[in-house]
PDB file of C-alpha atoms and ligand atoms in Angstrom:
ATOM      1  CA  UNK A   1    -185.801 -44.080 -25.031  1.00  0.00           C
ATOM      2  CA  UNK A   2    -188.254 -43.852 -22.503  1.00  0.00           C
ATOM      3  CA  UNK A   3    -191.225 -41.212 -22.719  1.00  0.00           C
ATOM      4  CA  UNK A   4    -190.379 -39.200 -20.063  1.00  0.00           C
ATOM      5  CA  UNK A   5    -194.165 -37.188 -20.283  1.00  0.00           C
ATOM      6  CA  UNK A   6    -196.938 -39.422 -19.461  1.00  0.00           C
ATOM      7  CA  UNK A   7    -199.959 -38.198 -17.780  1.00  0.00           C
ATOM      8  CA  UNK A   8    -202.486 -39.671 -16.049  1.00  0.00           C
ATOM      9  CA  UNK A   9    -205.631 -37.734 -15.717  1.00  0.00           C
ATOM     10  CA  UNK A  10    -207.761 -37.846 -12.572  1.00  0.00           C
ATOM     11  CA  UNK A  11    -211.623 -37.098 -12.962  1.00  0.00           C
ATOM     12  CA  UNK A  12    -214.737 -37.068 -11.228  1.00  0.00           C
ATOM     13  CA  UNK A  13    -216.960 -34.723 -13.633  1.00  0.00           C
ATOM     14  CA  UNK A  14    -217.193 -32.601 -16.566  1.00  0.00           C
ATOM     15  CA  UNK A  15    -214.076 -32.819 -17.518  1.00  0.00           C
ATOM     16  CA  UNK A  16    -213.009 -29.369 -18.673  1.00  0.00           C
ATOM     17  CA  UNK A  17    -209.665 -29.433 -17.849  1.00  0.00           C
ATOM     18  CA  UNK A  18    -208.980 -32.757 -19.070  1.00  0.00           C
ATOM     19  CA  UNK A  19    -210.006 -31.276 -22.505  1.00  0.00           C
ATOM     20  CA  UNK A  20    -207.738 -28.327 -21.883  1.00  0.00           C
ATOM     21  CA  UNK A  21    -204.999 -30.461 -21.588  1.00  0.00           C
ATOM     22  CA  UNK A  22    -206.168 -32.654 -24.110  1.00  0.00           C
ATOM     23  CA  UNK A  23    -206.666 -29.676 -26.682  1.00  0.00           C
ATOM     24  CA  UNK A  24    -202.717 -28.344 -25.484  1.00  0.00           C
ATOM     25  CA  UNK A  25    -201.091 -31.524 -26.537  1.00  0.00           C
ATOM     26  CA  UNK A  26    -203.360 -32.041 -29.833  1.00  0.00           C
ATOM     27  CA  UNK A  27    -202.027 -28.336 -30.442  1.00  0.00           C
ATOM     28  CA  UNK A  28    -198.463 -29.115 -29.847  1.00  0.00           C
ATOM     29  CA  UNK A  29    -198.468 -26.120 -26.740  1.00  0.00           C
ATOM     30  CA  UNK A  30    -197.966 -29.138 -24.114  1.00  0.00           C
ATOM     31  CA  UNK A  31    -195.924 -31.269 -25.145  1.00  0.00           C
ATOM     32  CA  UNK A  32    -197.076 -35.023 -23.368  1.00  0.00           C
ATOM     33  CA  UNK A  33    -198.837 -37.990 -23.455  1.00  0.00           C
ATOM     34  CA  UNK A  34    -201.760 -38.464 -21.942  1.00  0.00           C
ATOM     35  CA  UNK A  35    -201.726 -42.105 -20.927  1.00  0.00           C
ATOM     36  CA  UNK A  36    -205.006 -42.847 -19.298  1.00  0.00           C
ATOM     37  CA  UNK A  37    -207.849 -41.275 -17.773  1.00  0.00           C
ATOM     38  CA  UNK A  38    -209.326 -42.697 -14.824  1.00  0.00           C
ATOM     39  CA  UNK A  39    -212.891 -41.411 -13.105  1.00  0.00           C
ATOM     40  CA  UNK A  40    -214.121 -42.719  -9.968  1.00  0.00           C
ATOM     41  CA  UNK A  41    -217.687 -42.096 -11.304  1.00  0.00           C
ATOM     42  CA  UNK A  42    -218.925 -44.413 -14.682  1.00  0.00           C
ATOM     43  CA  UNK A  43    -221.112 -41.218 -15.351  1.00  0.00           C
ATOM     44  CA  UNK A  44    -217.884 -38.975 -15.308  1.00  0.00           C
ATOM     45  CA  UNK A  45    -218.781 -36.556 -18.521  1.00  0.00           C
ATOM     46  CA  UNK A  46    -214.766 -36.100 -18.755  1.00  0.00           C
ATOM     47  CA  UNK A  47    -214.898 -40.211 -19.863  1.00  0.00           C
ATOM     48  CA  UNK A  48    -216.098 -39.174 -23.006  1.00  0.00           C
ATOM     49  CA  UNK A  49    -213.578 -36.104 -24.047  1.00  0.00           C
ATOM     50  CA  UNK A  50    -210.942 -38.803 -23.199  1.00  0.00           C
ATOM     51  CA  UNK A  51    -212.707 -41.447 -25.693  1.00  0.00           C
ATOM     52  CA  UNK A  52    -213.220 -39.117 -28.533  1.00  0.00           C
ATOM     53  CA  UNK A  53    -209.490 -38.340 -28.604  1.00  0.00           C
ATOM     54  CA  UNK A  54    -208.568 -41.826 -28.470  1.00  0.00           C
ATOM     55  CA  UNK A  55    -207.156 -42.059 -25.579  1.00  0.00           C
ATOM     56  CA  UNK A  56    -207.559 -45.247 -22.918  1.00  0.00           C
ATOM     57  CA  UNK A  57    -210.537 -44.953 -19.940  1.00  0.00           C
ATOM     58  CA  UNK A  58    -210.430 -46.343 -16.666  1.00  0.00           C
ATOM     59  CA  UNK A  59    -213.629 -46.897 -14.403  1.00  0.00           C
ATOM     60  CA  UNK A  60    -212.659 -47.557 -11.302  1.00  0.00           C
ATOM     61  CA  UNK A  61    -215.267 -46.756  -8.537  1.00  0.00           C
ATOM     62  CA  UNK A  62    -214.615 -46.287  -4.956  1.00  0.00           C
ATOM     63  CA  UNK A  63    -217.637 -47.590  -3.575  1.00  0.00           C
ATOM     64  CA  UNK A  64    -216.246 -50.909  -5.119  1.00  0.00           C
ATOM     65  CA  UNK A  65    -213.641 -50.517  -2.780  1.00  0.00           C
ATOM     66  CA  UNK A  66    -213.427 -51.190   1.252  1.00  0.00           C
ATOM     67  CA  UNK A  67    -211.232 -48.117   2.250  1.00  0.00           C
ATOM     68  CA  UNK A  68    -209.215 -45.019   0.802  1.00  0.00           C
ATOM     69  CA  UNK A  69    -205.975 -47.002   1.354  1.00  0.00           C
ATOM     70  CA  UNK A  70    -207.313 -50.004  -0.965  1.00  0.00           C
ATOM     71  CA  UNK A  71    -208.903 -47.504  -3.417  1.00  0.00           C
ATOM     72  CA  UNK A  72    -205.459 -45.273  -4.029  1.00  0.00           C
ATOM     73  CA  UNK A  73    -203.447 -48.611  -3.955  1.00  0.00           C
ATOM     74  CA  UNK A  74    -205.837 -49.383  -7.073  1.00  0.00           C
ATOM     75  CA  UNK A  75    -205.278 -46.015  -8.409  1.00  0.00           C
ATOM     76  CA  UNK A  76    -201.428 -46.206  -8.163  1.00  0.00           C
ATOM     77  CA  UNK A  77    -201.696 -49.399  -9.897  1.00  0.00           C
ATOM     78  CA  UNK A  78    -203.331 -48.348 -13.072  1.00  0.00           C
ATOM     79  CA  UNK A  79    -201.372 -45.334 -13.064  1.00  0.00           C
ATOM     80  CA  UNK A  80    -197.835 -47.456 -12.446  1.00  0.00           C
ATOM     81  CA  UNK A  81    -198.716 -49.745 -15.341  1.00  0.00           C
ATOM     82  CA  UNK A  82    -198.801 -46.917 -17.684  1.00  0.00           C
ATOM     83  CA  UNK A  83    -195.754 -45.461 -16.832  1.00  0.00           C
ATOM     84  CA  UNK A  84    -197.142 -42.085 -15.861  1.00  0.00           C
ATOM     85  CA  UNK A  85    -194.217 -39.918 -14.568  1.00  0.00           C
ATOM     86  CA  UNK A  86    -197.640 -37.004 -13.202  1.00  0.00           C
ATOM     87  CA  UNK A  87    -200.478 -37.680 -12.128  1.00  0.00           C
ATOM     88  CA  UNK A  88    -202.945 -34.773 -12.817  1.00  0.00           C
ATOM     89  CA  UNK A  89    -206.723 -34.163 -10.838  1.00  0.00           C
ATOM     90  CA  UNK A  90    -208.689 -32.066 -12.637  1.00  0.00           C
ATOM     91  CA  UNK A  91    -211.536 -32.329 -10.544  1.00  0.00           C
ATOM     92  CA  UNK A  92    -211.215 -35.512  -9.025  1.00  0.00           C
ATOM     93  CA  UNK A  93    -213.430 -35.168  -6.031  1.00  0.00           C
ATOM     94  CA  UNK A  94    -211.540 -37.458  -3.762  1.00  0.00           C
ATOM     95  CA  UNK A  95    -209.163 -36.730  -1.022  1.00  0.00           C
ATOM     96  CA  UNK A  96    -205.834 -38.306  -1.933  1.00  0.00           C
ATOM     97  CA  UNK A  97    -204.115 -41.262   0.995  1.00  0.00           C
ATOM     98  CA  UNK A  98    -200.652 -40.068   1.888  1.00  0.00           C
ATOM     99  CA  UNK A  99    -199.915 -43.706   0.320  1.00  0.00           C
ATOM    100  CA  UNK A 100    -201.067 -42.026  -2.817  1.00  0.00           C
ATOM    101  CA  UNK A 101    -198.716 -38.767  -2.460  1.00  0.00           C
ATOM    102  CA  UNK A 102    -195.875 -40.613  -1.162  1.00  0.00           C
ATOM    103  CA  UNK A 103    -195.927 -42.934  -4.282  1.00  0.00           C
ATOM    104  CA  UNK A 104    -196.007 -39.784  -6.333  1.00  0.00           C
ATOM    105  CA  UNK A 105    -193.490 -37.735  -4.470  1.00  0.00           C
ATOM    106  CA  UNK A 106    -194.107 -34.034  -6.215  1.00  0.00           C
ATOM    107  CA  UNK A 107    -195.486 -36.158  -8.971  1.00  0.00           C
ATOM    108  CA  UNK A 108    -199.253 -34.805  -8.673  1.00  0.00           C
ATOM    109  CA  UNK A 109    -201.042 -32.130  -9.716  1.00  0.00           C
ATOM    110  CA  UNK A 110    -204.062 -30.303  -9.030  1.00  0.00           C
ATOM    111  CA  UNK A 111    -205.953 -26.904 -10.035  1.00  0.00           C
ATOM    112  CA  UNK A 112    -207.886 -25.470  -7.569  1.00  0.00           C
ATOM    113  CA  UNK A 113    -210.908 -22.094  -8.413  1.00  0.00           C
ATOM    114  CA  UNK A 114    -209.245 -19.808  -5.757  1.00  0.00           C
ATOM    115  CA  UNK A 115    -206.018 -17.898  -4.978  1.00  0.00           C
ATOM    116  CA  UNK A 116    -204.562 -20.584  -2.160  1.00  0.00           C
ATOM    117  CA  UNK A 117    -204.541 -20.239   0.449  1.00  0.00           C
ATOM    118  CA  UNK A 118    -207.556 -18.612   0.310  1.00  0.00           C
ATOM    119  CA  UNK A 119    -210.475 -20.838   0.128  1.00  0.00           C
ATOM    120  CA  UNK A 120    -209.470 -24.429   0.106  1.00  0.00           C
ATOM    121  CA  UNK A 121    -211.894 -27.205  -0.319  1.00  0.00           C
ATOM    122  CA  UNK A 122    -215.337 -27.578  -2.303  1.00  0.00           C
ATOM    123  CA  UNK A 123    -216.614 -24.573  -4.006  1.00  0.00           C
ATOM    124  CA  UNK A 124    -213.794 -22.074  -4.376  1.00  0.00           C
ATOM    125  CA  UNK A 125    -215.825 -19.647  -6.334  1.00  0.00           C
ATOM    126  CA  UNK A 126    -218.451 -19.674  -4.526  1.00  0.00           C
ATOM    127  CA  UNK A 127    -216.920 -19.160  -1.186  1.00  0.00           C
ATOM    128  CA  UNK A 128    -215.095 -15.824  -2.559  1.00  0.00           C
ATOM    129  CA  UNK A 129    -217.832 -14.643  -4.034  1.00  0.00           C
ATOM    130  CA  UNK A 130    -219.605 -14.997  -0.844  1.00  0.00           C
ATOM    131  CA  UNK A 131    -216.749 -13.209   1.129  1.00  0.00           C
ATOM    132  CA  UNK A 132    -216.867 -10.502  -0.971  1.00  0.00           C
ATOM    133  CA  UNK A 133    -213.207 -10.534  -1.733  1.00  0.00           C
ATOM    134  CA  UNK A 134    -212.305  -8.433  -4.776  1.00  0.00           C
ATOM    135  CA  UNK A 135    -209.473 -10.333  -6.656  1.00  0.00           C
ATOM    136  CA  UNK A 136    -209.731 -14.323  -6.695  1.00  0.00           C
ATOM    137  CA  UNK A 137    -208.592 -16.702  -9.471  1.00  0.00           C
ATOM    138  CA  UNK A 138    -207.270 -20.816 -10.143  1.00  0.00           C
ATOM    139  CA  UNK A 139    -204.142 -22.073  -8.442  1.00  0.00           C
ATOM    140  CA  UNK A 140    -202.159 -24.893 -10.353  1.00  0.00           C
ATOM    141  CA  UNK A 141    -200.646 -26.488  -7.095  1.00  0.00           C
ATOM    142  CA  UNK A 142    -198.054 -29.677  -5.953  1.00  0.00           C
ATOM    143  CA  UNK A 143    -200.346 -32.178  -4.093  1.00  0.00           C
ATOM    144  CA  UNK A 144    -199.450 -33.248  -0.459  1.00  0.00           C
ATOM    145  CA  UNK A 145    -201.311 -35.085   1.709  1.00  0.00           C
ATOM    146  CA  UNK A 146    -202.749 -31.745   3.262  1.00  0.00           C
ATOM    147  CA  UNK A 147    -206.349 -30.645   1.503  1.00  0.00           C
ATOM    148  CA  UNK A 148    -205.543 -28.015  -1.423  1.00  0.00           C
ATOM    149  CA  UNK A 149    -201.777 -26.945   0.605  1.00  0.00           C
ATOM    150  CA  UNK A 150    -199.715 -28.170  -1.419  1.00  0.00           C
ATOM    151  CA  UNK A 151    -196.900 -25.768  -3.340  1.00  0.00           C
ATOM    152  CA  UNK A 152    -198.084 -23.455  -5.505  1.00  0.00           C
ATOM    153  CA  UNK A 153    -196.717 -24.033  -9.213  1.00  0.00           C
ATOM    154  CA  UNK A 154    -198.690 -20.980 -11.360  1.00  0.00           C
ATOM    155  CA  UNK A 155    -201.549 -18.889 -10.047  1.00  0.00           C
ATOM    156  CA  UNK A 156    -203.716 -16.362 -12.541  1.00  0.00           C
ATOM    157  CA  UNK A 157    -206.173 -14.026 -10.442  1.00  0.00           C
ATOM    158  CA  UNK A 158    -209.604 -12.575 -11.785  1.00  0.00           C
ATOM    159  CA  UNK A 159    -211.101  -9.690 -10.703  1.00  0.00           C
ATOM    160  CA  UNK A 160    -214.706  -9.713  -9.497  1.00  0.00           C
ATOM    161  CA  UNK A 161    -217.347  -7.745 -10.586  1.00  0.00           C
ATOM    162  CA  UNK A 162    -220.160  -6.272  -8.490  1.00  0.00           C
ATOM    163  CA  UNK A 163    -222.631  -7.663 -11.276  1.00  0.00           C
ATOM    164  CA  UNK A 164    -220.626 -10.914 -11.144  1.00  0.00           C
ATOM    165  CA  UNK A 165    -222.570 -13.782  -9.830  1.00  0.00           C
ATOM    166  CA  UNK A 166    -221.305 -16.770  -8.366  1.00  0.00           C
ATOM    167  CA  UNK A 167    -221.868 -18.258 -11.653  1.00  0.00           C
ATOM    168  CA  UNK A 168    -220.594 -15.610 -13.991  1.00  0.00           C
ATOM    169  CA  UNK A 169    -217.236 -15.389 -11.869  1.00  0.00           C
ATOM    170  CA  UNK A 170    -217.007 -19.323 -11.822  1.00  0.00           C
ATOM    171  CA  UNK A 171    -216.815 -19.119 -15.800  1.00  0.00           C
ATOM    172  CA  UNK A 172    -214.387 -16.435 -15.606  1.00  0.00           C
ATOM    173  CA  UNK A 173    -212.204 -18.424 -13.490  1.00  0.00           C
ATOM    174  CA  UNK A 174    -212.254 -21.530 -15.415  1.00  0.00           C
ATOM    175  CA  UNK A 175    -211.472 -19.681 -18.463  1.00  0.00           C
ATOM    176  CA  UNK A 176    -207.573 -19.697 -16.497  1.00  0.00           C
ATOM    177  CA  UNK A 177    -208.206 -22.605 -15.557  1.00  0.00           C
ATOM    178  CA  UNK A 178    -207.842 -24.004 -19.003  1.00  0.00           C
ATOM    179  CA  UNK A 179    -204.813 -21.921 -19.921  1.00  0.00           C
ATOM    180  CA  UNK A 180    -202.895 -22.226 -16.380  1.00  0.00           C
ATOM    181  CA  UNK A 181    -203.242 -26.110 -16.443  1.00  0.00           C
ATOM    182  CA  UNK A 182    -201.626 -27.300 -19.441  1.00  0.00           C
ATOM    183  CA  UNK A 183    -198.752 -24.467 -18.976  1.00  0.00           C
ATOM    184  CA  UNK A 184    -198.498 -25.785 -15.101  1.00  0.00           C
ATOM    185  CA  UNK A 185    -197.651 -29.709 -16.362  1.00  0.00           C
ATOM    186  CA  UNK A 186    -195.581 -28.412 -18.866  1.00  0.00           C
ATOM    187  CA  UNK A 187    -193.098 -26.267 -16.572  1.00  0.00           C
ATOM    188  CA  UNK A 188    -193.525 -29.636 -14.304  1.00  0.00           C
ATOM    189  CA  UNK A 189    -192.608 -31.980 -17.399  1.00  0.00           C
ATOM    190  CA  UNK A 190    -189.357 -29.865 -18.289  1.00  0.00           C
ATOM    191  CA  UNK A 191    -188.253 -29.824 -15.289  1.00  0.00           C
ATOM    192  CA  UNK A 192    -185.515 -27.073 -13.604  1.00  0.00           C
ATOM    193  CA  UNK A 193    -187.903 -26.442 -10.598  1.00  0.00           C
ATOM    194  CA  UNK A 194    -187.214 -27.176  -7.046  1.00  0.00           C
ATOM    195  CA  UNK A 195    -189.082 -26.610  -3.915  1.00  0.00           C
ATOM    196  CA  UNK A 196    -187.674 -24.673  -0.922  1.00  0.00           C
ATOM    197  CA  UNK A 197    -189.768 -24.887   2.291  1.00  0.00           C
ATOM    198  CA  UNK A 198    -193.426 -24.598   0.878  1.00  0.00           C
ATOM    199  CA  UNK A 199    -191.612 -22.533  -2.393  1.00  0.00           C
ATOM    200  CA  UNK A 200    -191.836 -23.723  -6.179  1.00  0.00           C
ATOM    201  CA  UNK A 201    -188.559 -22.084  -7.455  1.00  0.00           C
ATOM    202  CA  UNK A 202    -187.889 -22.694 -11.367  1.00  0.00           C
ATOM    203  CA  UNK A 203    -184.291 -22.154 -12.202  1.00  0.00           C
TER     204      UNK A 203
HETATM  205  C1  GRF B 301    -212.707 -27.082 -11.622  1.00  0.00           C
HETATM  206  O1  GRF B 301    -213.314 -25.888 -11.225  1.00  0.00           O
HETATM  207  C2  GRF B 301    -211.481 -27.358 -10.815  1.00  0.00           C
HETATM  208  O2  GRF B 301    -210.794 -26.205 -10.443  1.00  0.00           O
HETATM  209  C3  GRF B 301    -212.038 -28.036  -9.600  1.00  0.00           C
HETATM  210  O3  GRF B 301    -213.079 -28.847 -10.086  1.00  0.00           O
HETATM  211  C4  GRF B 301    -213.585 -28.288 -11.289  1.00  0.00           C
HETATM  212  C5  GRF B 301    -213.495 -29.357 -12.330  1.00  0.00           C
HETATM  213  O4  GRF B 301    -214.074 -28.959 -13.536  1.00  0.00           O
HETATM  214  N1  GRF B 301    -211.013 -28.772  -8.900  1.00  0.00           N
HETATM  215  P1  GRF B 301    -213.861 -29.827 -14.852  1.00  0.00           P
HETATM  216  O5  GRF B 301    -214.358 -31.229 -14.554  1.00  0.00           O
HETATM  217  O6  GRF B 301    -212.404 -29.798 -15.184  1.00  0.00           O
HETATM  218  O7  GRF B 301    -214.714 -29.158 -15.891  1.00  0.00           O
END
């Protein structure tokens, strides 16, 4: 039988997530494989979360590459070869080729530190924070080829504090993160979900 639940895992950085997801499936809450990881940055701290739990790296590097479209086509690729039914950025600083999302058709992931639509793009804490707004959170979200629009799978909200700093509210956030992710790819995986207009319905 086919393994219906292979991830790929997207990464630029840190790699939090990743080990969110990585700690779900060790802990039998997500039930997956995660079949590669692949950073566009060699110094991608993720790299090594992936390597201590055994599971197979992938450099690649887009300045290796002469455009998006030849960069996602290498992407696709590696994550083809591996028979990865989702594809999953957690933080993978790149913005995605429709090539990329139409060879993934509802097939990618991505979690996002703000309430969408609020806030799109680079520093979603930060930028509520800034605005003052009272309630933000993560967004676990369907990729199109729009920035950060995609449909909404799970959202969890925080509440800010006046004493909260950007920093002490960006911990907060990824905090559910870490829990929203895993549970995100899961209702994904088991499928029973359809969209309607921009809606994620699970029936
Ligand atoms: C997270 O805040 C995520 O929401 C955003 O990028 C950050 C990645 O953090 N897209 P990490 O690498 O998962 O620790």
């Amino acid at each position: 039988m086919t393994d219906k639940r292979r991830l790929g895992v997207l990464i630029s950085g840190r790699g939090s997530n990743l080990q969110a997801i990585i700690d779900a499936v060790a802990a039998g809450r997500l039930r997956a494989t995660i079949a590669v990881v692949i950073a566009n940055k060699a110094e991608a701290g993720g790299l090594e979360c992936a390597r201590r739990a055994g599971i197979e790296t992938v450099v690649l590097e887009h300045t290796a590459y002469p455009s998006r479209e030849a960069y996602d086509a290498a992407l696709v690729a590696e994550l083809r070869l591996r028979d990865v039914q989702l594809a999953c950025l957690a933080g993978f600083m790149r913005l995605l080729s429709a090539a990329f999302v139409e060879a993934f058709p509802n097939r990618i992931l991505n979690i996002h530190p703000s309430l969408l639509p609020a806030f799109p793009g680079l520093h979603g804490q930060d930028q509520a924070w800034r605005h003052g707004v009272k309630i933000t959170g993560a967004t676990v979200h369907i990729v199109t080829p729009e920035l950060d629009a995609g449909p909404i799978v799970l959202q969890a909200s925080v509440a800010v504090d006046d004493a909260d700093t950007a920093e002490t509210l960006a911990a907060r956030i990824l905090v559910e993160e870490h829990r929203i992710y895993p549970l995100a790819i899961g209702i994904m995986l088991d499928g029973g979900w359809r969209i309607e207009g921009r809606r994620f319905i699970r029936s």
